[in-house]
PDB file of C-alpha atoms and ligand atoms in Angstrom:
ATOM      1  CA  UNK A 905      -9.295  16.086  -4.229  1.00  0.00           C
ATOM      2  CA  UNK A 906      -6.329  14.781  -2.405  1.00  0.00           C
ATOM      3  CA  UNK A 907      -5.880  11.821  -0.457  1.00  0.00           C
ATOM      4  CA  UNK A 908      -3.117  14.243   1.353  1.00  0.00           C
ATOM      5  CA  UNK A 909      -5.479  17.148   2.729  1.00  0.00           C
ATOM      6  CA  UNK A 910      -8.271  14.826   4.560  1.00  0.00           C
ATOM      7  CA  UNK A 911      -5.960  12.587   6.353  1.00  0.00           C
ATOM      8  CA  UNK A 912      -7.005   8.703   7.432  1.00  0.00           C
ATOM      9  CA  UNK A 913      -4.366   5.672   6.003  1.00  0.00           C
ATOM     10  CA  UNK A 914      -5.429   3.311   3.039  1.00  0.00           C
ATOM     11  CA  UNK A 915      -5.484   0.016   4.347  1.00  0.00           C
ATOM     12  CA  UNK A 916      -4.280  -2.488   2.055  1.00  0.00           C
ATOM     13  CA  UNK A 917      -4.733  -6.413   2.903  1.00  0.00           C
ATOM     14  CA  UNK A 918      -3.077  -8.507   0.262  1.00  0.00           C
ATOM     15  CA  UNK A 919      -0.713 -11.718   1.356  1.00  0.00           C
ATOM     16  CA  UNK A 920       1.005 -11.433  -2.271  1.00  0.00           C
ATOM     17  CA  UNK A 921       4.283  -9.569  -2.181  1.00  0.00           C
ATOM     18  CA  UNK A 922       4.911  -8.663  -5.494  1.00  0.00           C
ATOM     19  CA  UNK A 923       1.253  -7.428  -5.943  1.00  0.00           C
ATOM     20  CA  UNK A 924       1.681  -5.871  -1.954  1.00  0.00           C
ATOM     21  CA  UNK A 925       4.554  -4.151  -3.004  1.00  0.00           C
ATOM     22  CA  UNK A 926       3.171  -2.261  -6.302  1.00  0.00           C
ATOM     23  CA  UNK A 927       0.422  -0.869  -4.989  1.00  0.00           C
ATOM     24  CA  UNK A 928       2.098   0.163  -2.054  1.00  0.00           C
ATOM     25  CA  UNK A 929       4.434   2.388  -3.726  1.00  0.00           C
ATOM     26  CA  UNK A 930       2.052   3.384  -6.427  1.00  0.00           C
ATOM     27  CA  UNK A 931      -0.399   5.030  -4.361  1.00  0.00           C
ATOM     28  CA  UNK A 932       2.223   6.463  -2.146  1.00  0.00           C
ATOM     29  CA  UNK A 933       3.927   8.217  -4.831  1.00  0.00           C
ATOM     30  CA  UNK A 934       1.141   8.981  -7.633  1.00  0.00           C
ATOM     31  CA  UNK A 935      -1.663   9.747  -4.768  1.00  0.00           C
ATOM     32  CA  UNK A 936       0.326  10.800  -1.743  1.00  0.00           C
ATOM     33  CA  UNK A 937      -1.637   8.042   0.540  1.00  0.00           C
ATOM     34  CA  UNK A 938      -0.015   6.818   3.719  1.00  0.00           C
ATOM     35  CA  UNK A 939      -0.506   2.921   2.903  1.00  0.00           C
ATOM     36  CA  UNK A 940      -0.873   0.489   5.580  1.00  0.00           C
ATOM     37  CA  UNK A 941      -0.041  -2.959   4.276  1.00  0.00           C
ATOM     38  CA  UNK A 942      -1.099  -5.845   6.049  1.00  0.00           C
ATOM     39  CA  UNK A 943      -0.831  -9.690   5.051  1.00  0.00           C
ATOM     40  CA  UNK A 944      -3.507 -11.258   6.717  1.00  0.00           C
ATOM     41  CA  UNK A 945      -7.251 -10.442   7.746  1.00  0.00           C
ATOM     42  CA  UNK A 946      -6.611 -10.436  11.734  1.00  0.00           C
ATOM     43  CA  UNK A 947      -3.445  -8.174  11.596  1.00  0.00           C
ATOM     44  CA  UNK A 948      -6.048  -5.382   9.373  1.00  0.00           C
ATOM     45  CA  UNK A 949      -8.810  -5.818  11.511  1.00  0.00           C
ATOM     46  CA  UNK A 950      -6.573  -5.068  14.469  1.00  0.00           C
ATOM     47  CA  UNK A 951      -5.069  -2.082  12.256  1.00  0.00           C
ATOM     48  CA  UNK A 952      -8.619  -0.911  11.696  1.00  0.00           C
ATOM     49  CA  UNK A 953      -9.090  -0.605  15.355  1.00  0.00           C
ATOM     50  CA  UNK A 954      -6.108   1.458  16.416  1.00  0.00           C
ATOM     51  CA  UNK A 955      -5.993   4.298  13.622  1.00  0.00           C
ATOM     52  CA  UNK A 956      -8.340   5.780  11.170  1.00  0.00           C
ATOM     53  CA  UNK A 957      -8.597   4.458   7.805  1.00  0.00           C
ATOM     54  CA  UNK A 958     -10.247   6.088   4.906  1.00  0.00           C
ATOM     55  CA  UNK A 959     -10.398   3.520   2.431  1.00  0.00           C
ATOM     56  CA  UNK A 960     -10.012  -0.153   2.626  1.00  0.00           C
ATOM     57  CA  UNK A 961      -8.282  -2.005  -0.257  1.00  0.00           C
ATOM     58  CA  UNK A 962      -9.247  -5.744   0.575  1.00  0.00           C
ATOM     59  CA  UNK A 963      -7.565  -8.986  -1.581  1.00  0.00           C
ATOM     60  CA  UNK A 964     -10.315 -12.166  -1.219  1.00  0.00           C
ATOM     61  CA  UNK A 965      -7.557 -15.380  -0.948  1.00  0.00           C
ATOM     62  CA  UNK A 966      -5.738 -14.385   2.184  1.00  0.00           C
ATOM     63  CA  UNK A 967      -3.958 -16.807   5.024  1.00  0.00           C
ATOM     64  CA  UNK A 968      -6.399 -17.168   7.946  1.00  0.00           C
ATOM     65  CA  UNK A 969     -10.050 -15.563   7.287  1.00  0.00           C
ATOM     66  CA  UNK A 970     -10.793 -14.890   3.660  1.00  0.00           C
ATOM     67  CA  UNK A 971     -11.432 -11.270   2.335  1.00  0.00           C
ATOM     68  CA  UNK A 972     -15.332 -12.101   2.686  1.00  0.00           C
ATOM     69  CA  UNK A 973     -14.620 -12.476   6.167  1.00  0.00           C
ATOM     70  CA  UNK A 974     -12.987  -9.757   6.943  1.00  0.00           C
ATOM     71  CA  UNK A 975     -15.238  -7.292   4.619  1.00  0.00           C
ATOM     72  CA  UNK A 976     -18.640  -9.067   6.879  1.00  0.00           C
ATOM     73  CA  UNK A 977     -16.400  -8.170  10.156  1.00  0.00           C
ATOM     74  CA  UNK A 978     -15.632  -4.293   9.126  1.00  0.00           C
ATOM     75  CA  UNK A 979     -18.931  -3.779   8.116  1.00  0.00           C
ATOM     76  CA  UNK A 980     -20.890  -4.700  11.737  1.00  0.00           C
ATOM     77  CA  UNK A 981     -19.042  -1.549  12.920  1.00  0.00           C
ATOM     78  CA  UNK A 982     -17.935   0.645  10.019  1.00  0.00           C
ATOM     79  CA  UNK A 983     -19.050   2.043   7.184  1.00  0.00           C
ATOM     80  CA  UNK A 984     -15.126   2.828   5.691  1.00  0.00           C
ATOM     81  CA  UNK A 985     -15.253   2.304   1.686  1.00  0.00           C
ATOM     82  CA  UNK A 986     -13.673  -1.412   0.882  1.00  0.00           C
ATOM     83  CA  UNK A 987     -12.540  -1.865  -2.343  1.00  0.00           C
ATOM     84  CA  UNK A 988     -11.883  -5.649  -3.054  1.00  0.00           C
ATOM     85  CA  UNK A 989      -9.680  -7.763  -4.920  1.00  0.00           C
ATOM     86  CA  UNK A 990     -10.635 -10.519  -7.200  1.00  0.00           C
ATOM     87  CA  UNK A 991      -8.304 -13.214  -8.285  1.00  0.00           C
ATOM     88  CA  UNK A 992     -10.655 -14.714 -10.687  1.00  0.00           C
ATOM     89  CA  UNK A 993     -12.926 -12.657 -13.574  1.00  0.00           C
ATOM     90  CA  UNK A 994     -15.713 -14.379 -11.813  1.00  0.00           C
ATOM     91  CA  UNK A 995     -19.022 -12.821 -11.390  1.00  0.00           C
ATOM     92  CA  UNK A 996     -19.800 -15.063  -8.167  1.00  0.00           C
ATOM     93  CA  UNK A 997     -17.475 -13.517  -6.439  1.00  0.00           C
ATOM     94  CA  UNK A 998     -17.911  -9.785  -7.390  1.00  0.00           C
ATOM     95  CA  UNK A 999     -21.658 -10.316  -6.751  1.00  0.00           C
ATOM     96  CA  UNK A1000     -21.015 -12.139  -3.152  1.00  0.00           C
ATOM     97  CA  UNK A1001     -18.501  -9.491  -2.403  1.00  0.00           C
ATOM     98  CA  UNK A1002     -20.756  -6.127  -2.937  1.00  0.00           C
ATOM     99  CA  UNK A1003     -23.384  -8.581  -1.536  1.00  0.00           C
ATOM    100  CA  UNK A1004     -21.723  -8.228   1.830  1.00  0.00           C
ATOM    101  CA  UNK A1005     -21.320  -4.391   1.800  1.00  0.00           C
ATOM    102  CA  UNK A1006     -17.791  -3.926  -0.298  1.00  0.00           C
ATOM    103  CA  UNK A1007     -18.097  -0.603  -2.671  1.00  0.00           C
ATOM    104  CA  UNK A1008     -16.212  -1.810  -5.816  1.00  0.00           C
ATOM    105  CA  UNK A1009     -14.154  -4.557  -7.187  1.00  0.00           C
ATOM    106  CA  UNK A1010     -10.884  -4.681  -9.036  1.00  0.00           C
ATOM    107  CA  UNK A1011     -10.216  -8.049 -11.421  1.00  0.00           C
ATOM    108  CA  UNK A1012      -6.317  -9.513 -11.170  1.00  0.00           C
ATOM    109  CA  UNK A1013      -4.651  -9.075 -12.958  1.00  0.00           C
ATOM    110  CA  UNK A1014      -5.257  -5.147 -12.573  1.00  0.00           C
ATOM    111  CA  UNK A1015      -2.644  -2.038 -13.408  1.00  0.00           C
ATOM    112  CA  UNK A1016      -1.807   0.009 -10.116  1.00  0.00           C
ATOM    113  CA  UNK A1017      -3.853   2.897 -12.678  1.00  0.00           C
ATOM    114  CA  UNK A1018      -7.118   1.393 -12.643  1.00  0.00           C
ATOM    115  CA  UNK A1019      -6.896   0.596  -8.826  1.00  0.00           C
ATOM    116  CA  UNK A1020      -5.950   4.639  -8.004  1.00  0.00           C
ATOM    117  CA  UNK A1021      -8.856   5.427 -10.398  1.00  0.00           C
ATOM    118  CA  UNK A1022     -11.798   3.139  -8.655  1.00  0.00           C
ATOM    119  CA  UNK A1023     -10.288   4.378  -4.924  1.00  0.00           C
ATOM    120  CA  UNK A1024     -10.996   7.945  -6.360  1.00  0.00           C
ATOM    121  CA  UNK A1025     -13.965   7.406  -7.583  1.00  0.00           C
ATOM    122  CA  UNK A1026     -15.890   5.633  -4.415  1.00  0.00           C
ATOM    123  CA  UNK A1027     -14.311   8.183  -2.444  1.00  0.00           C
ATOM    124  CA  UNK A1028     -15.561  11.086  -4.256  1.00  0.00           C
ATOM    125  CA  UNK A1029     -19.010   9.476  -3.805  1.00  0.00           C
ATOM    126  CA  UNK A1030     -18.689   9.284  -0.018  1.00  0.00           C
ATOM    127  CA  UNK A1031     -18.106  12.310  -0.123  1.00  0.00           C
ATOM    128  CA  UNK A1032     -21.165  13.453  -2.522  1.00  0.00           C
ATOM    129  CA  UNK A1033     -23.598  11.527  -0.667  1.00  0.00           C
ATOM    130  CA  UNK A1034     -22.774  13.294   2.578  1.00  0.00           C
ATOM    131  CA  UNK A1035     -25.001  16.467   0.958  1.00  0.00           C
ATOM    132  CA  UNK A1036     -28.434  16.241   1.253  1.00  0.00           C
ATOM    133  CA  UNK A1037     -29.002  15.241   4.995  1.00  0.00           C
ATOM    134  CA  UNK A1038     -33.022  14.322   4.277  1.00  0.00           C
ATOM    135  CA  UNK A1039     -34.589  13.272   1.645  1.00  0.00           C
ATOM    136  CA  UNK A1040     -38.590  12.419   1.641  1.00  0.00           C
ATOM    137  CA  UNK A1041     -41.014  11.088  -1.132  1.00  0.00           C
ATOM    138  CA  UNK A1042     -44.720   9.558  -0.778  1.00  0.00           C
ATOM    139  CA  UNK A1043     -44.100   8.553   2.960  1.00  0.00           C
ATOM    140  CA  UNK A1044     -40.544   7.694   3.063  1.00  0.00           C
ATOM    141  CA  UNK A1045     -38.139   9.937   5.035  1.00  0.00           C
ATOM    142  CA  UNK A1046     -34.221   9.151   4.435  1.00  0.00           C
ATOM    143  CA  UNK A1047     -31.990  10.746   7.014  1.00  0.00           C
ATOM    144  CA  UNK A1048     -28.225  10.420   6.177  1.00  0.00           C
ATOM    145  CA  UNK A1049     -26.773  11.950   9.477  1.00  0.00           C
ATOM    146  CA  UNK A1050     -28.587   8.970  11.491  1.00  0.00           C
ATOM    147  CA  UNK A1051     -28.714   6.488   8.771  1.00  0.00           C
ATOM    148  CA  UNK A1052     -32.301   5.819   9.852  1.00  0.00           C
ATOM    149  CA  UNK A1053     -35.292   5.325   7.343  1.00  0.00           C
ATOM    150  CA  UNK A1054     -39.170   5.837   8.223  1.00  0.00           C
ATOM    151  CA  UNK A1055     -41.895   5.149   6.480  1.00  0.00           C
ATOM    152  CA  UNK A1056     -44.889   6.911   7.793  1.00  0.00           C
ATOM    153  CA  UNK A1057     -43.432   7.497  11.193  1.00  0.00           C
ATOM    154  CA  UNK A1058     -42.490   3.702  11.585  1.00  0.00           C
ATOM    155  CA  UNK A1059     -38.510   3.381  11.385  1.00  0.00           C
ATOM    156  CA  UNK A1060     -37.688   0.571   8.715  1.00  0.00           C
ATOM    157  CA  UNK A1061     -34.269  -1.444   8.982  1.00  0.00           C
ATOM    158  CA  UNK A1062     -32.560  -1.359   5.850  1.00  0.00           C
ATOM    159  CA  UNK A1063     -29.348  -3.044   4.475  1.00  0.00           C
ATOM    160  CA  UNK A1064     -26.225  -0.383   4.130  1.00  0.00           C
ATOM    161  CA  UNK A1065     -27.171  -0.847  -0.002  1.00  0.00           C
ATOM    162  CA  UNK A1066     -30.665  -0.693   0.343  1.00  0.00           C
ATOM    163  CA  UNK A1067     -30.353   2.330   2.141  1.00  0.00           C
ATOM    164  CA  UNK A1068     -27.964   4.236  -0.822  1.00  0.00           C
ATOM    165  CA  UNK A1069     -30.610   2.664  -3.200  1.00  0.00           C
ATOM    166  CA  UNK A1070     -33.273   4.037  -1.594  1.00  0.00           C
ATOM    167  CA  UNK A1071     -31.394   8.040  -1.358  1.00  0.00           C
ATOM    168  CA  UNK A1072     -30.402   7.035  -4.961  1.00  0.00           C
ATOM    169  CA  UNK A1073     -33.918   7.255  -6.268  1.00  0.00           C
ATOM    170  CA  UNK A1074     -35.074  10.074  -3.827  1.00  0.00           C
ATOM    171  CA  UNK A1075     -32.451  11.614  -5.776  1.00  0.00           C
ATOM    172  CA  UNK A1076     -33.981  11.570  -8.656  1.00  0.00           C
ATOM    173  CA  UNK A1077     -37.745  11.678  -8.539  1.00  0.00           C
ATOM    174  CA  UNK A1078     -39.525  11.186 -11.220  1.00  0.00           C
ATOM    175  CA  UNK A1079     -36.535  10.215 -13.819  1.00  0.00           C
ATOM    176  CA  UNK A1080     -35.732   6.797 -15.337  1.00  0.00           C
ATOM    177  CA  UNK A1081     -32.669   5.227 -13.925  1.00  0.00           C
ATOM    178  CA  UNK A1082     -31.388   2.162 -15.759  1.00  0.00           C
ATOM    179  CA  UNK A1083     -30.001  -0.655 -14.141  1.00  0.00           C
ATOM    180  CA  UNK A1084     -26.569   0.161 -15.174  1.00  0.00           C
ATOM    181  CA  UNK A1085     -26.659   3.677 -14.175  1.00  0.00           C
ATOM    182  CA  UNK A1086     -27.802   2.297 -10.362  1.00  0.00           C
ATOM    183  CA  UNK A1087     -25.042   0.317 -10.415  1.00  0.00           C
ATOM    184  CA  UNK A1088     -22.803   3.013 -11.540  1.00  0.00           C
ATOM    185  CA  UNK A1089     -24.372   5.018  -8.762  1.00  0.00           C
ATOM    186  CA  UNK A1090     -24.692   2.813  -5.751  1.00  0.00           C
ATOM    187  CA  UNK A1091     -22.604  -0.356  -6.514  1.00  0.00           C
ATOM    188  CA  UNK A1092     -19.758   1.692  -8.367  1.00  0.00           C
ATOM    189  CA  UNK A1093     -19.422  -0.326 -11.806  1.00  0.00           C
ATOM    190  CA  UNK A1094     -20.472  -1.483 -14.778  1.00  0.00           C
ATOM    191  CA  UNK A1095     -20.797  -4.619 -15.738  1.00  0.00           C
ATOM    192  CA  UNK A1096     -23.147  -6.860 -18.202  1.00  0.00           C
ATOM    193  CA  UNK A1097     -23.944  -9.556 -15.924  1.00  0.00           C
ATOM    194  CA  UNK A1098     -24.552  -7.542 -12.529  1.00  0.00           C
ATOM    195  CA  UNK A1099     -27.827  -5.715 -13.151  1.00  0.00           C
ATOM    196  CA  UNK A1100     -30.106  -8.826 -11.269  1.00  0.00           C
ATOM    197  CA  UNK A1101     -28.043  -7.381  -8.328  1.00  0.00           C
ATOM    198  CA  UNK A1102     -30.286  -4.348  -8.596  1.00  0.00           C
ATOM    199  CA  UNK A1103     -33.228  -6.122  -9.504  1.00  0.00           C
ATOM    200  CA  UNK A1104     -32.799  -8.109  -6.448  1.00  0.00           C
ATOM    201  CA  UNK A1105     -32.293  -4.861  -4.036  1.00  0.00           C
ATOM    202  CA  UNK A1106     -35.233  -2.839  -5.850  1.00  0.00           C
ATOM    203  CA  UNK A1107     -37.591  -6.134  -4.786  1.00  0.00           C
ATOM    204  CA  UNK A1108     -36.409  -6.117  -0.728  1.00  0.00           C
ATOM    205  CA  UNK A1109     -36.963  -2.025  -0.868  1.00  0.00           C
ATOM    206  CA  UNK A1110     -40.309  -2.540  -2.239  1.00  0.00           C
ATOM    207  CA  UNK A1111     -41.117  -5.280   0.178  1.00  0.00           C
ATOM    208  CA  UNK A1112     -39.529  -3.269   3.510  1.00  0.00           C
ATOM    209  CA  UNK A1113     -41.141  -0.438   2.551  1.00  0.00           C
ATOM    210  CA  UNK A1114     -44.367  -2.202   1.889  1.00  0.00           C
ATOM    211  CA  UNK A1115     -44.816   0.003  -1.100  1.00  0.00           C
ATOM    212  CA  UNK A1116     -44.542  -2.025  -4.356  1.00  0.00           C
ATOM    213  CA  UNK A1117     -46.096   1.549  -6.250  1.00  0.00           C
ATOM    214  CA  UNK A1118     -43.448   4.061  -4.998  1.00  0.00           C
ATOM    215  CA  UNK A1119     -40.833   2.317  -7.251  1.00  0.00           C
ATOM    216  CA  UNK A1120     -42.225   1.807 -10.690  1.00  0.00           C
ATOM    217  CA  UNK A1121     -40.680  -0.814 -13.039  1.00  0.00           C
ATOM    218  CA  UNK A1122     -40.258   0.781 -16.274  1.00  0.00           C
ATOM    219  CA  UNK A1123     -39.983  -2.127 -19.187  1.00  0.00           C
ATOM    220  CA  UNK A1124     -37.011  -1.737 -21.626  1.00  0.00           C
ATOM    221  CA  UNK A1125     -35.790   1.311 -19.388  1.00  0.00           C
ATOM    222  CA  UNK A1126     -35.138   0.691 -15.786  1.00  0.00           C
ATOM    223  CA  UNK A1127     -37.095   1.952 -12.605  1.00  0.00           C
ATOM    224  CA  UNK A1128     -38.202   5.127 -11.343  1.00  0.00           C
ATOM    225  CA  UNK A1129     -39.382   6.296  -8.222  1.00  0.00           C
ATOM    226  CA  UNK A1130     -43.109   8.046  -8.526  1.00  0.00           C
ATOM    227  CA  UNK A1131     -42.789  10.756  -6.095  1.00  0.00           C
ATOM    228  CA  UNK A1132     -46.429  11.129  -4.590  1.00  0.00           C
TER     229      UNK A1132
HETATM  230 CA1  LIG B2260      -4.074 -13.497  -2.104  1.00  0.00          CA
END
């Protein structure tokens, strides 16, 4: 896959020039993107609005509204892949960050490599999930074309990563998912202290689907969804 052949800019929001500047020209030259740099949140969510953008590559410390900001404000309209930049090794803000609906995070200091690599890899899961457009199990339908969820009939509002939760283990009836394979799969990384993220998620499915039997806690292993 190509960044090339499907068209749509990578937005990249980072006030630092030297940083700005070497991802820029990496991803121009290594992965052929057309990079849209902007310095501050309000001049990328203006950017946002007049052009499509495929991916969004989003630092946190920025002049003006902080990348948490600016990730809440894409994600009321759009659903465009955010990966985000943290300054710090700090788990607070990788958790609060995919909290709010970004799809990976990159630690500074970071090689231009390792960014390419995580861009490529949330975008070929995009692109993956767009398969199957209904899944169903016990009496939860998943519909990825309308985004909408229903158990028995009745729709049920979930968050955009309870939703790829839930199609994550409709996925895979039956089998044994560990904590750090869901966050491999839905959250896009691996890391030791991040699994409560999914434990957290797993308990607000349960609860919105009012089904605390459909996804079985398996001890030592992870959870699995009991298909009927
Ligand atoms: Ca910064």
């Amino acid at each position: 896959m190509t960044a090339r052949a499907t068209g749509g800019a990578l937005l990249l929001v980072e006030d630092d020039d030297s940083i700005g500047r070497l991802v820029k020209q990496y991803l121009e030259q290594q992965d052929g993107w057309r990079v849209v740099w902007r310095r501050t949140g309000e001049d990328a969510l203006s950017e946002l609005r007049g052009q499509p953008v495929r991916v969004v590559v989003l630092d946190i410390g920025l002049p003006g509204i902080d990348g948490f900001e600016v990730c809440r404000r894409i994600r009321a309209g759009s659903k465009v892949p955010i990966v985000m930049l943290t300054a710090r090794d700090e788990e607070p803000d990788r958790v609060a960050g995919l909290e709010i609906g970004a799809d990976d995070y990159v630690s500074k200091p970071f090689s231009p490599r390792e960014l390419s690599a995580r861009i490529k890899a949330i975008l070929r899961r995009a692109e993956s999930r767009a398969e199957d457009a209904v899944l169903a199990a016990r009496e939860v339908v998943l519909r990825r074309d309308s985004h909408e969820v229903t158990v028995a009939g009745e729709q049920v509002e979930l968050t955009s990563k309870e939703f790829d939760l839930l199609a994550c283990f409709l996925e895979h009836p039956g089998i044994v998912l560990s904590r750090e394979r869901l966050l491999d799969l839905v959250w896009g990384m691996t890391y030791p202290g991040g699994t409560r993220t999914v434990d957290v998620h797993v308990a607000q499915l349960r609860r919105k689907l009012g089904d605390p039997e459909g996804i079985r806690t398996v001890r030592g292993a992870g959870y699995k969804l009991v298909p009927a």
